[in-house]
Coordinates of C-alpha atoms in Angstrom, one line a residue:
Chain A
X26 CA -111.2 29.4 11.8
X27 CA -108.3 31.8 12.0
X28 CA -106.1 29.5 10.4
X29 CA -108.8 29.1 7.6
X30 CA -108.5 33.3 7.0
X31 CA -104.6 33.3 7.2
X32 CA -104.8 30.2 4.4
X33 CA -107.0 32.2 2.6
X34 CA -105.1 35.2 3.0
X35 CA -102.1 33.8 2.3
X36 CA -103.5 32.5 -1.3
X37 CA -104.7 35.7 -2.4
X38 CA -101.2 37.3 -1.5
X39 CA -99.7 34.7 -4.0
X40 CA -102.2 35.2 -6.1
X41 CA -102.1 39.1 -6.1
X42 CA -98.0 38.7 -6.3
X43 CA -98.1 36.5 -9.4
X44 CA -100.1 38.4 -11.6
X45 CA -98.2 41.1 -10.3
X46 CA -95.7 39.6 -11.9
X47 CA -97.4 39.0 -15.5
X48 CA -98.0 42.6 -15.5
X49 CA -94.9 43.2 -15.1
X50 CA -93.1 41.1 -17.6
X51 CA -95.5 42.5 -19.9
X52 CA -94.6 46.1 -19.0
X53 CA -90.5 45.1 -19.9
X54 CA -91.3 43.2 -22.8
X55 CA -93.3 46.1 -24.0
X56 CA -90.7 48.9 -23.1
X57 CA -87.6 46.8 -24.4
X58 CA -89.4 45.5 -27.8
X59 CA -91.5 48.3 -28.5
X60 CA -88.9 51.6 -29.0
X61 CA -88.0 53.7 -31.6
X62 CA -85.5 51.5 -33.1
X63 CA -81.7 52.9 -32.9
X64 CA -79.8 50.9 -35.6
X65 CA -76.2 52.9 -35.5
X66 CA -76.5 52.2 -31.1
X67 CA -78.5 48.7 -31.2
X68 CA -76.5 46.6 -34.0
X69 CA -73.3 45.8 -32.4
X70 CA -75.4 45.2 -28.8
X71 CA -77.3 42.8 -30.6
X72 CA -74.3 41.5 -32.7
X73 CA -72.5 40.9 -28.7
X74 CA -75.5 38.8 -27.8
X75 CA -76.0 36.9 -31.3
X76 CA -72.5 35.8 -30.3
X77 CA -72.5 34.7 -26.6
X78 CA -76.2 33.5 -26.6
X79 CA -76.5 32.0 -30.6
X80 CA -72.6 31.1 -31.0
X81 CA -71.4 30.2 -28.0
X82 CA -74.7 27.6 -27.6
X83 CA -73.8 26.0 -31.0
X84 CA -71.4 23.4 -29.5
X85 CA -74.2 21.8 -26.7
X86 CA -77.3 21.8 -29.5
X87 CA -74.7 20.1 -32.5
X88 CA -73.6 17.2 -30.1
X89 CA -77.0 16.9 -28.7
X90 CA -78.3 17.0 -32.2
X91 CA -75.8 14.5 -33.4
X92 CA -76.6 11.7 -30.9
X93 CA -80.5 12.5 -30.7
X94 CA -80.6 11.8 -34.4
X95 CA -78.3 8.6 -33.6
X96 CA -80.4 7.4 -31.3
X97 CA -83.6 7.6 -33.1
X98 CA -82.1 5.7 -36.1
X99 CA -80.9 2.7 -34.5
X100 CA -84.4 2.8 -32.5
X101 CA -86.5 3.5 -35.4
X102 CA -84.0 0.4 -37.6
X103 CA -84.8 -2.4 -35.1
X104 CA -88.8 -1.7 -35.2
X105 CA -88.6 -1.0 -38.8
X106 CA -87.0 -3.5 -39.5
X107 CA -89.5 -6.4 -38.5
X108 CA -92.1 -5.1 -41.0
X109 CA -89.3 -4.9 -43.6
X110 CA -89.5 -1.3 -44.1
X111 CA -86.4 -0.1 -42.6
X112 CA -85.8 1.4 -45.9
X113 CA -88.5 4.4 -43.9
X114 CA -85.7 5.3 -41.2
X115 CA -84.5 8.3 -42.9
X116 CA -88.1 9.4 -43.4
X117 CA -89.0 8.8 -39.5
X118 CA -85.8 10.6 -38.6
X119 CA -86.5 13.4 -40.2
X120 CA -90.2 14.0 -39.4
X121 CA -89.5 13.2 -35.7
X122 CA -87.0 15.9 -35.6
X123 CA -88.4 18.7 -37.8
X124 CA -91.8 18.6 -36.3
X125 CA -91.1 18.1 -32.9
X126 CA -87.2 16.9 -31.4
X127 CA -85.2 20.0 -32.9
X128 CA -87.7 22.2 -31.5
X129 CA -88.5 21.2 -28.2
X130 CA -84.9 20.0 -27.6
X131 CA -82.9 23.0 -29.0
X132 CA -85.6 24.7 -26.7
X133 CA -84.7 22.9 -23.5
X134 CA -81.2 23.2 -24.5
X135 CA -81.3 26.8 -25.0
X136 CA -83.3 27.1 -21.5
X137 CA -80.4 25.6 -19.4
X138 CA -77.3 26.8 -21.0
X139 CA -78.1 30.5 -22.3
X140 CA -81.1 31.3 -21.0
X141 CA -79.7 30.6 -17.1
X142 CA -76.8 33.1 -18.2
X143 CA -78.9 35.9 -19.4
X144 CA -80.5 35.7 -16.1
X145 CA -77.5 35.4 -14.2
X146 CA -75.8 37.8 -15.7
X147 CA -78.7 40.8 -15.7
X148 CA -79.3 39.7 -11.8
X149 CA -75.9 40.0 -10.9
X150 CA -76.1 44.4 -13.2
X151 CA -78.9 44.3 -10.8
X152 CA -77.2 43.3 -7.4
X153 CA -74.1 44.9 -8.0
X154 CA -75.9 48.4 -9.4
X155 CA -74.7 48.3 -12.7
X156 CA -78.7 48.4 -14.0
X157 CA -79.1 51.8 -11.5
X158 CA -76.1 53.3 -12.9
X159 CA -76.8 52.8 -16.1
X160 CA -80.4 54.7 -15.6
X161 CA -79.0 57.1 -13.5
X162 CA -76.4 58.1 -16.8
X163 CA -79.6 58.0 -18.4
X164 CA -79.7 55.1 -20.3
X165 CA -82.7 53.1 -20.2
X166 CA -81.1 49.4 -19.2
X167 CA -84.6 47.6 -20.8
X168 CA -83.4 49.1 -23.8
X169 CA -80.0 48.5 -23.5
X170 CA -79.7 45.5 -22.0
X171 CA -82.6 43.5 -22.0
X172 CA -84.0 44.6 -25.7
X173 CA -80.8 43.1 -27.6
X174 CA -80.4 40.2 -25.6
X175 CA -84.0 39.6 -26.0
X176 CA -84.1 40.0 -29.6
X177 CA -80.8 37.9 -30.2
X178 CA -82.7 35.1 -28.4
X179 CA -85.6 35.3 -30.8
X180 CA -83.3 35.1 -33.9
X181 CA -81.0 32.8 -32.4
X182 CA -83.3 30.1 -31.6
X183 CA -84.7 29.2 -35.2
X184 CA -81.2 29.0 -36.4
X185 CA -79.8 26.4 -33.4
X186 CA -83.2 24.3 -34.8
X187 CA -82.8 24.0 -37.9
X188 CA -78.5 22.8 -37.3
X189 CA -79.9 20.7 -34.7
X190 CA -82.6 19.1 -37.6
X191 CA -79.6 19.0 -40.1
X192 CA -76.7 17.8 -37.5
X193 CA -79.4 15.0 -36.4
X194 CA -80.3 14.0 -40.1
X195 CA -76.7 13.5 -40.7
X196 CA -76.4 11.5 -37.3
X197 CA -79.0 9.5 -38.5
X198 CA -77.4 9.0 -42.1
X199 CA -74.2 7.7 -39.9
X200 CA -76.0 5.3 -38.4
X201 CA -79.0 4.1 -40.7
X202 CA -76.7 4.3 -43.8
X203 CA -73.2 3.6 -42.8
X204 CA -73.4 1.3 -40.1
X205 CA -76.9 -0.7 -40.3
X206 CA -76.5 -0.7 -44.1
X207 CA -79.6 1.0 -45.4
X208 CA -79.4 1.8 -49.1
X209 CA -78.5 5.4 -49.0
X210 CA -80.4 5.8 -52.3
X211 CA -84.1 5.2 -50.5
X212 CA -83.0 6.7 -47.2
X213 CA -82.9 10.1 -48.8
X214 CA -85.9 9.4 -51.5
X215 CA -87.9 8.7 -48.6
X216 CA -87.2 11.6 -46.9
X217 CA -87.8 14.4 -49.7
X218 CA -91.2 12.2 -50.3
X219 CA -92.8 12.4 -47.0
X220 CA -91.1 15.6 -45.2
X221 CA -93.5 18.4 -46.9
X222 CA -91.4 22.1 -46.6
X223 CA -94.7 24.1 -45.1
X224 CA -96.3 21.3 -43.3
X225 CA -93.0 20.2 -41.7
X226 CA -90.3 22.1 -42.0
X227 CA -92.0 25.8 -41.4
X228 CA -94.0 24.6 -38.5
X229 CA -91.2 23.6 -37.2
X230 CA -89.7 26.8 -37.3
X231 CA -92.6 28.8 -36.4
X232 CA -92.8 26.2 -32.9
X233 CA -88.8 27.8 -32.4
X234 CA -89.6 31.1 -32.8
X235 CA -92.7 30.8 -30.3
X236 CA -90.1 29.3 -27.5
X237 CA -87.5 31.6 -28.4
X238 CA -89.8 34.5 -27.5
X239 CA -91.1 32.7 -24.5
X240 CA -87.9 31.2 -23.3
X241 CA -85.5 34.2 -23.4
X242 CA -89.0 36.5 -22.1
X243 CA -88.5 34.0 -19.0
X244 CA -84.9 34.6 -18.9
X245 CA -84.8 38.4 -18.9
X246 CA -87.6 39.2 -17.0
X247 CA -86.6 36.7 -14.1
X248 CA -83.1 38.3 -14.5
X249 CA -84.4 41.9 -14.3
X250 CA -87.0 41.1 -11.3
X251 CA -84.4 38.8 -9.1
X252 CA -84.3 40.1 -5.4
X253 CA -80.7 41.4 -5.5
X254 CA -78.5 39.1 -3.2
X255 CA -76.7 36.2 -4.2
X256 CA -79.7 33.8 -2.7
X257 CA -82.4 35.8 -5.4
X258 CA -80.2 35.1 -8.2
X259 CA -79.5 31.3 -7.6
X260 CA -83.4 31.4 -7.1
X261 CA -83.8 33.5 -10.8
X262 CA -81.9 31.1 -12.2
X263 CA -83.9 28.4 -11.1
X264 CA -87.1 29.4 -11.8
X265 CA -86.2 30.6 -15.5
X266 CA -84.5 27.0 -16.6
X267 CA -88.3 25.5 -14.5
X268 CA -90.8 27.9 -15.9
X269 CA -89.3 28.5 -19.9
X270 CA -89.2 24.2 -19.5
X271 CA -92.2 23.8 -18.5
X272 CA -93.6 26.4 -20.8
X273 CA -92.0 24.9 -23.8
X274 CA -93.4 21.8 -23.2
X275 CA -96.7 23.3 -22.8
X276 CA -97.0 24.9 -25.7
X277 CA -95.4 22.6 -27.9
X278 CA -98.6 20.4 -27.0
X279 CA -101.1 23.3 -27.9
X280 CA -98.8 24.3 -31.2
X281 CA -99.1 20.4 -32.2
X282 CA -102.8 20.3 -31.9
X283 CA -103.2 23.3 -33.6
X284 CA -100.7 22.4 -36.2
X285 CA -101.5 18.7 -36.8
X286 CA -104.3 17.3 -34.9
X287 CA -106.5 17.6 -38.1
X288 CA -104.9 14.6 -39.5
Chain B
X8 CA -82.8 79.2 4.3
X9 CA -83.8 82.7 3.7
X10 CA -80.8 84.1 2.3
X11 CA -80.8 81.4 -0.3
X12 CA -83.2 82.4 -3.3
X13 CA -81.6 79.8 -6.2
X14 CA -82.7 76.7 -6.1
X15 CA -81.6 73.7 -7.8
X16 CA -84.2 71.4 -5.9
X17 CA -86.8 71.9 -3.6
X18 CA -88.4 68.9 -1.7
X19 CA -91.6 69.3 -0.5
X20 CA -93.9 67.3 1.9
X21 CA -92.0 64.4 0.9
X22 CA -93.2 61.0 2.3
X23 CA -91.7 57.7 1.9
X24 CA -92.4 54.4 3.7
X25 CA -91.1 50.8 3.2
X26 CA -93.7 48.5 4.2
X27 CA -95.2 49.3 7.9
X28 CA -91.5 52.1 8.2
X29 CA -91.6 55.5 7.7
X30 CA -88.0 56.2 6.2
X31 CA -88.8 60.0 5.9
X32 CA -91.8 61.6 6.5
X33 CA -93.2 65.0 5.8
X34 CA -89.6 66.3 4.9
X35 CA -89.3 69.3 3.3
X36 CA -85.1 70.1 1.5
X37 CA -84.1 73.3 -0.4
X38 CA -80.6 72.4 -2.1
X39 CA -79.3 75.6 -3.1
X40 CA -77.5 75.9 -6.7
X41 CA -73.9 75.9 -7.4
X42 CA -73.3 74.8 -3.9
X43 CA -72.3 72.1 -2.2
X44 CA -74.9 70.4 0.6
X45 CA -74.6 67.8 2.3
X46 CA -77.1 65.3 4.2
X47 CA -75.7 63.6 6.9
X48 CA -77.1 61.3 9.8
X49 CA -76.7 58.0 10.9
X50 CA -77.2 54.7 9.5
X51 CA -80.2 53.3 8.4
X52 CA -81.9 56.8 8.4
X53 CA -82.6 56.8 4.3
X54 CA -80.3 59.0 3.1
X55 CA -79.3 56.9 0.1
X56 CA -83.2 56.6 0.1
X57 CA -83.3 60.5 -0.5
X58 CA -81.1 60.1 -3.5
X59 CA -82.3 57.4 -5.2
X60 CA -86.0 59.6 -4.6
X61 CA -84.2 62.6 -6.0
X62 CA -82.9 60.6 -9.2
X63 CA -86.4 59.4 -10.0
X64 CA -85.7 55.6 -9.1
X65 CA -87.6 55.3 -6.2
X66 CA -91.5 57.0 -6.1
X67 CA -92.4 58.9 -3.1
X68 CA -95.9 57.7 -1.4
X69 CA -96.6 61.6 -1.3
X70 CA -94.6 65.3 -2.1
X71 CA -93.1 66.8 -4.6
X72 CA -89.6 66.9 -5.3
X73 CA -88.6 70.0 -7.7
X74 CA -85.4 69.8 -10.3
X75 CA -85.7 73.6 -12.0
X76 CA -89.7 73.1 -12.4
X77 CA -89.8 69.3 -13.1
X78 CA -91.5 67.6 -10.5
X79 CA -89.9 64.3 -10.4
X80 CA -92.1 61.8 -9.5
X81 CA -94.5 62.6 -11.6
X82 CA -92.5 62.7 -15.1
X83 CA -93.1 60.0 -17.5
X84 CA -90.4 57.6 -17.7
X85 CA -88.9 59.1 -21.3
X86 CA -89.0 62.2 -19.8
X87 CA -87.4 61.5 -16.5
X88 CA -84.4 59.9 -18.7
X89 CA -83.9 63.2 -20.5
X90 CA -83.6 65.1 -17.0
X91 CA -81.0 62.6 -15.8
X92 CA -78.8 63.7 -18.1
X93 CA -78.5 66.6 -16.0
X94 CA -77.6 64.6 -13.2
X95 CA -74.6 62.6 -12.0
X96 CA -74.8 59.8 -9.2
X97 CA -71.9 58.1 -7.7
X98 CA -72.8 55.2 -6.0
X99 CA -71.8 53.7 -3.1
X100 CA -70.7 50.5 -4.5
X101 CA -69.2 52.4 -7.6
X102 CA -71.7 50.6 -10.0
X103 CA -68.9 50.4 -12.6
X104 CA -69.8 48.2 -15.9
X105 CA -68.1 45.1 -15.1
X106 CA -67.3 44.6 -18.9
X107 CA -65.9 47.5 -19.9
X108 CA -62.4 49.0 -18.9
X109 CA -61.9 51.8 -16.6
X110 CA -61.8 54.3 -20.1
X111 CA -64.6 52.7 -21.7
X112 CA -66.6 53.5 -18.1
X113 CA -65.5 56.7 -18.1
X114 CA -66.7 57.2 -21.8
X115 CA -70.6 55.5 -21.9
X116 CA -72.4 58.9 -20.9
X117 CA -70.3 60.8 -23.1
X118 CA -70.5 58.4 -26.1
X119 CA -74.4 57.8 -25.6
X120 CA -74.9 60.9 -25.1
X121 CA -73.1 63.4 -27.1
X122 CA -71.7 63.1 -30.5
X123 CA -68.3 64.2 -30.3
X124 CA -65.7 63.0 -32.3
X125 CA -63.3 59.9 -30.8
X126 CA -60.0 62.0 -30.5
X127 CA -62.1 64.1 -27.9
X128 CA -64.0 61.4 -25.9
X129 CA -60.6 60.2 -25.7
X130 CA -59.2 63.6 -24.1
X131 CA -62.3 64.3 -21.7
X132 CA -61.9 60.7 -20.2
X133 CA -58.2 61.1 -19.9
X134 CA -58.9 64.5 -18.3
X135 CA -61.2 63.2 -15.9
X136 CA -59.3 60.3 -14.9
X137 CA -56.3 62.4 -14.3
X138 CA -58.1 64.6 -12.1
X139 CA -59.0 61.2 -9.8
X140 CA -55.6 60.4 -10.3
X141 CA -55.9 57.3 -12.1
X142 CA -55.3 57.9 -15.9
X143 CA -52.7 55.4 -15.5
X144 CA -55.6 52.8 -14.7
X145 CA -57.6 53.7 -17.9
X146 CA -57.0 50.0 -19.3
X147 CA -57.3 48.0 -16.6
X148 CA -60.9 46.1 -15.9
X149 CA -63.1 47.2 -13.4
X150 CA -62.4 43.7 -11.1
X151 CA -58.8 44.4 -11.1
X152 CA -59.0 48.0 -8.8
X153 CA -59.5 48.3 -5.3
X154 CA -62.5 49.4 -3.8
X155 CA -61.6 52.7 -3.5
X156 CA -59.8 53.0 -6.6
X157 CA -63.6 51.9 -7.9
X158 CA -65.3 54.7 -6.2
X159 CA -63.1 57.3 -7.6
X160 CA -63.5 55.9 -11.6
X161 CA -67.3 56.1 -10.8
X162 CA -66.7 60.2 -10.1
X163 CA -64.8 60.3 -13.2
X164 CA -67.8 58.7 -14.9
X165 CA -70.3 60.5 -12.9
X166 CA -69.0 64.0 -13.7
X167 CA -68.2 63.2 -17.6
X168 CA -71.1 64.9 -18.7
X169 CA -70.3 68.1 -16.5
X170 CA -74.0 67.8 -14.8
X171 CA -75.4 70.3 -13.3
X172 CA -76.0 68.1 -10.5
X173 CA -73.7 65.8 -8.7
X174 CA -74.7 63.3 -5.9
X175 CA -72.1 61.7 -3.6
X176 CA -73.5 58.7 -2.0
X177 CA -70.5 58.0 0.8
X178 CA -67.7 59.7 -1.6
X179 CA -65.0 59.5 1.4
X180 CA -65.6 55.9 2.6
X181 CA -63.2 53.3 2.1
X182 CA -60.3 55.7 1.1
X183 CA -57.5 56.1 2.4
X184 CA -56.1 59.5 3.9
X185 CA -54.6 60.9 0.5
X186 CA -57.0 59.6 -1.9
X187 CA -59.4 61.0 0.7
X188 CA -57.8 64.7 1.0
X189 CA -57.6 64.5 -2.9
X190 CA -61.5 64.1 -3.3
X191 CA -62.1 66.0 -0.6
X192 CA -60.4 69.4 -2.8
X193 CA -61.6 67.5 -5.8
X194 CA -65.6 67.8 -5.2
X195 CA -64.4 71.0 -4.1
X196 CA -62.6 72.8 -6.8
X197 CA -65.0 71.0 -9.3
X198 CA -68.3 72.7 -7.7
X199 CA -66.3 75.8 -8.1
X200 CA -64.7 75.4 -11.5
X201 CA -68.0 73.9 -12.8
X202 CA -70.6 75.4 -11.5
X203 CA -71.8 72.5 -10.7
X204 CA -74.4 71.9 -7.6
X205 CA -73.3 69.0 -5.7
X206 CA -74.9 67.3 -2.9
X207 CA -72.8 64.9 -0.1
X208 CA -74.1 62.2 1.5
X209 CA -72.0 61.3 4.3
X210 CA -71.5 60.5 7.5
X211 CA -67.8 61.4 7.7
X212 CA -68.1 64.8 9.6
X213 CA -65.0 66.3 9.7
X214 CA -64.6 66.3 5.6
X215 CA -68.0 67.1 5.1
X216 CA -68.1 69.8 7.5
X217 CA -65.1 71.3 5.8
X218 CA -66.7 71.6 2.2
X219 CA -70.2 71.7 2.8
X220 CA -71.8 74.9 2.6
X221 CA -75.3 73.6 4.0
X222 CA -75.6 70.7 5.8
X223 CA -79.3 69.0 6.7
X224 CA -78.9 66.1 9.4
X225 CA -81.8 63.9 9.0
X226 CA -82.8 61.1 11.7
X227 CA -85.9 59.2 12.6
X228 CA -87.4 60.2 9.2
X229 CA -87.5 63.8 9.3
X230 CA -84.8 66.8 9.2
X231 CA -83.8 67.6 13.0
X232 CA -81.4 70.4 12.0
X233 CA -80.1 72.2 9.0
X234 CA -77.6 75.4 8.5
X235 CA -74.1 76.5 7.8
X236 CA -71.6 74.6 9.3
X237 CA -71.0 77.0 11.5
X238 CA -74.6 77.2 12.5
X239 CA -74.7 73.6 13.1
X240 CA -71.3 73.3 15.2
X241 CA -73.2 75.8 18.0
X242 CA -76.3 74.0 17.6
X243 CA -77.7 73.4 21.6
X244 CA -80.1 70.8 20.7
X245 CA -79.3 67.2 22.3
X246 CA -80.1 65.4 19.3
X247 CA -77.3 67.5 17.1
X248 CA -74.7 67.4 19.4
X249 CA -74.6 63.6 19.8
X250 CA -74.4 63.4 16.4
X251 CA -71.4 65.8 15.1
X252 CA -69.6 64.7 18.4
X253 CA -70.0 61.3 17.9
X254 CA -71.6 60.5 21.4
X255 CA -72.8 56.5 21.7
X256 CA -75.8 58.3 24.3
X257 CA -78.0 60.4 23.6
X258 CA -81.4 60.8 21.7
X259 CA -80.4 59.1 18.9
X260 CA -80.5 55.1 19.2
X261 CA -77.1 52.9 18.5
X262 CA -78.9 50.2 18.5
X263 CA -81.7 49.5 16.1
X264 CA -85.6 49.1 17.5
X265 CA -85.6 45.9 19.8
X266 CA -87.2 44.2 23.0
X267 CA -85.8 44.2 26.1
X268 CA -81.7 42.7 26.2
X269 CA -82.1 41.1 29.1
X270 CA -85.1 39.8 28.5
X271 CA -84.9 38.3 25.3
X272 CA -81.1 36.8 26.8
X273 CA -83.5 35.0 29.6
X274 CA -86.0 33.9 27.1
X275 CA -83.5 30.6 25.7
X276 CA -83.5 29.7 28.9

């Protein structure tokens, strides 16, 4: 019986300590996000992060992109190709990766290489007092630190999609056109005629935007709530490339169905 | 305290507990202005606890803790950040900004908060780092000084903004004997030149004793003595003694709460 009670006890700690938790990821998203906006202070912050979270990730989501768009190509050509309408590959290509590849995979992308260094990086301000130093100046660190970083992951994300869609188009091109001998003339006309700009192309873009905000969230807040010693931070780290993956995948699901499961 | 009537801070009832510990209970602390006090006692007994209260980054469970009228713990977090602006902290691990260089430390309060022109950042941080005796060091990267060396960029940056308070947590540890003499006549001369109230937290008693003009020595969660040095060094009470002597028995543990030594050796067995 008394092993019953500690179960249950121990359940509604967890419980109590998680949405804990959601409260307070709220409470920083809402004190870094919503503040009087300092553009002379904030612009070259931001510009920082655009660079080492946007920039420095373009490398990792063109290659990926590249051989993603590759791959789909030749797999799409040798289905395609039994019904005789392998001139369709460039339409398949880019409908697969618009709608839902460049998305979900720029997404996952952007989870393990900057969103694990944002949370390194605030965990280790926090561990080595740089974050209490900073308040103690008098500088509020969620506006500092965690506002620009968040907001560069929000523009940042959109932007890696749509050169993953275009770097993956062209892989495709490479493969379907160049090497498997497609006419280049249909692979294209195909395209424009089936890939619709708001249908395709903006949902796809509003799907980024909706991970970037949950993805670099994860990142920040895990970052800014990590138990300060070198253990907590490996265990941040973890949980923000677990949760913003799991998340994304998540809500990709829900943003399809709301998106396309009229057809 | 009597003959003390300015106060910078008055702490009042104050009551803070970490889980099922007490670290200070009921306490009450009058840190008179423009001087310089110091909290000592030994480990473990919250005295970086008491500072972190004082800046507003920690919340009391009860009491009041009083910066010229503002009751800390109670301000709203936009307003707390305006009052620390009248307050410098340098931290025990330095808590310099890994990314900037030692200058660039040195000038973040001052460029946040002030809008003077760059020629005269530029002189205030040089002035400050000469006066920690390491202008030479202005370029180098925080990772590339010593500890100490660390500690004394943080003062620099800690008194940029001339606060009118300064807290020391551990200024003197980890330095060696000239660096230490140097900071030692530097918080000094600088609560004198300045103005300035400052308040030490140490455990290093023979450089505290000799600038401190009140001391409070605070164990098992409450104040067991407080006065002048002087005062303090005739203090009769056991509990003081062992402490400003350095005694291993007496009152005050070594050794942190545990069961019986021999005991817990036989238990493995």
């Amino acid at each position: 019986m008394q092993s019953v009670i500690a179960n249950l006890a121990l359940l509604g700690r967890s419980t109590i300590n998680r949405l804990a938790a959601i409260g307070r990821s709220g409470m920083l998203l809402m004190h870094a996000v919503i503040a009087r906006p300092e553009p002379f202070n904030s612009f070259p912050l931001l510009m920082r992060q655009l660079y080492s979270v946007g920039v420095l990730s373009m490398v990792i989501i063109m290659v990926s992109g590249l051989f993603i768009g590759m791959v789909l190509a030749l797999q799409g050509y040798t289905i395609l190709v039994d019904y005789g309408s392998e001139q369709a590959v460039g339409q398949m290509v880019a409908l697969s990766l618009v709608r839902e590849l460049a998305p979900v995979v720029t997404a996952l992308l952007f989870a393990g290489r900057a969103g694990s260094a944002l949370t390194a990086e605030i965990g280790l301000m926090k561990t080595t007092e740089q974050l209490s130093g900073m308040e103690m100046i008098g500088v509020d660190p969620l506006r500092r630190i965690i506002a620009p970083r968040f907001w560069a992951g929000l523009i940042s994300l959109p932007i890696l999609t749509m050169i993953f869609s275009a770097v993956g188009i062209w892989g495709g091109l490479l493969v379907g056109v160049d090497w498997l001998g497609i006419y280049e003339g249909s692979f294209w006309a195909n395209m424009q005629n089936s890939v619709d700009f708001f249908d395709d192309v903006v949902n796809g873009l509003i799907k980024s935007l909706v991970f970037g905000v949950v993805v670099t969230w994860v990142a920040v807040f895990q970052g800014y709530d990590s138990v300060p010693t070198s253990e907590g931070i490996s265990q941040a780290t973890t949980k923000t490339v677990v949760y913003s993956s799991l998340a994304v995948l998540g809500l990709d699901f829900i943003l399809t169905a709301l998106m396309f499961g009229d057809l | 305290m009597d003959f003390i009537d300015d106060i910078i801070i008055d702490i009042k009832q104050l009551t803070f507990s970490r889980g099922d510990r007490y670290i200070c209970k009921n306490i009450d602390i009058r840190i008179p202005r423009g001087k310089v006090t110091a909290i000592m006692g030994p480990s473990g007994t919250g005295k970086t606890t008491l500072l972190k209260l004082i800046g507003g980054q920690l919340k009391p469970d009860a009491g009041s803790i009083l910066l010229d009228g503002d009751d800390i713990p109670r301000l709203g977090r936009h307003e707390l950040f305006n009052v620390r602006e009248k307050m410098g902290m340098l931290f025990q691990s330095g808590a310099l900004f890994t990314d900037m260089t030692v200058f660039e430390n040195v000038a973040f309060p001052l460029r946040v908060h002030t809008q003077l022109p760059e020629d005269m950042v530029r002189d205030i941080v040089l002035m400050k780092l000469q006066a920690v005796g390491l202008r030479g060091a202005a370029e180098l990267m925080p990772s590339e000084l010593s500890g100490g060396m660390g500690r004394r960029v943080a003062l620099a940056r800690a008194i940029a903004l001339d606060p009118a308070l300064v807290m020391y947590d551990e200024p003197f540890t980890g330095q060696d004997p000239i660096a230490m003499g140097v900071l030692v006549n530097l918080i000094k001369t600088l609560n004198k030149a300045l103005g300035h109230s400052s308040i030490i937290v140490s455990h290093d008693i023979n450089e505290t004793l000799s600038i401190a003009d009140y001391i409070y020595i605070i164990a098992d969660g409450g104040v067991i003595a407080h006065g002048t040095p002087e005062q303090l060094k005739q203090n009769d009470a056991e509990q003081v003694r062992q402490f400003m002597q350095g005694l291993p028995d007496g009152p005050v543990p070594f050794h942190f709460p545990a069961s019986d030594y021999a005991t817990e050796l036989m238990e493995g067995r």
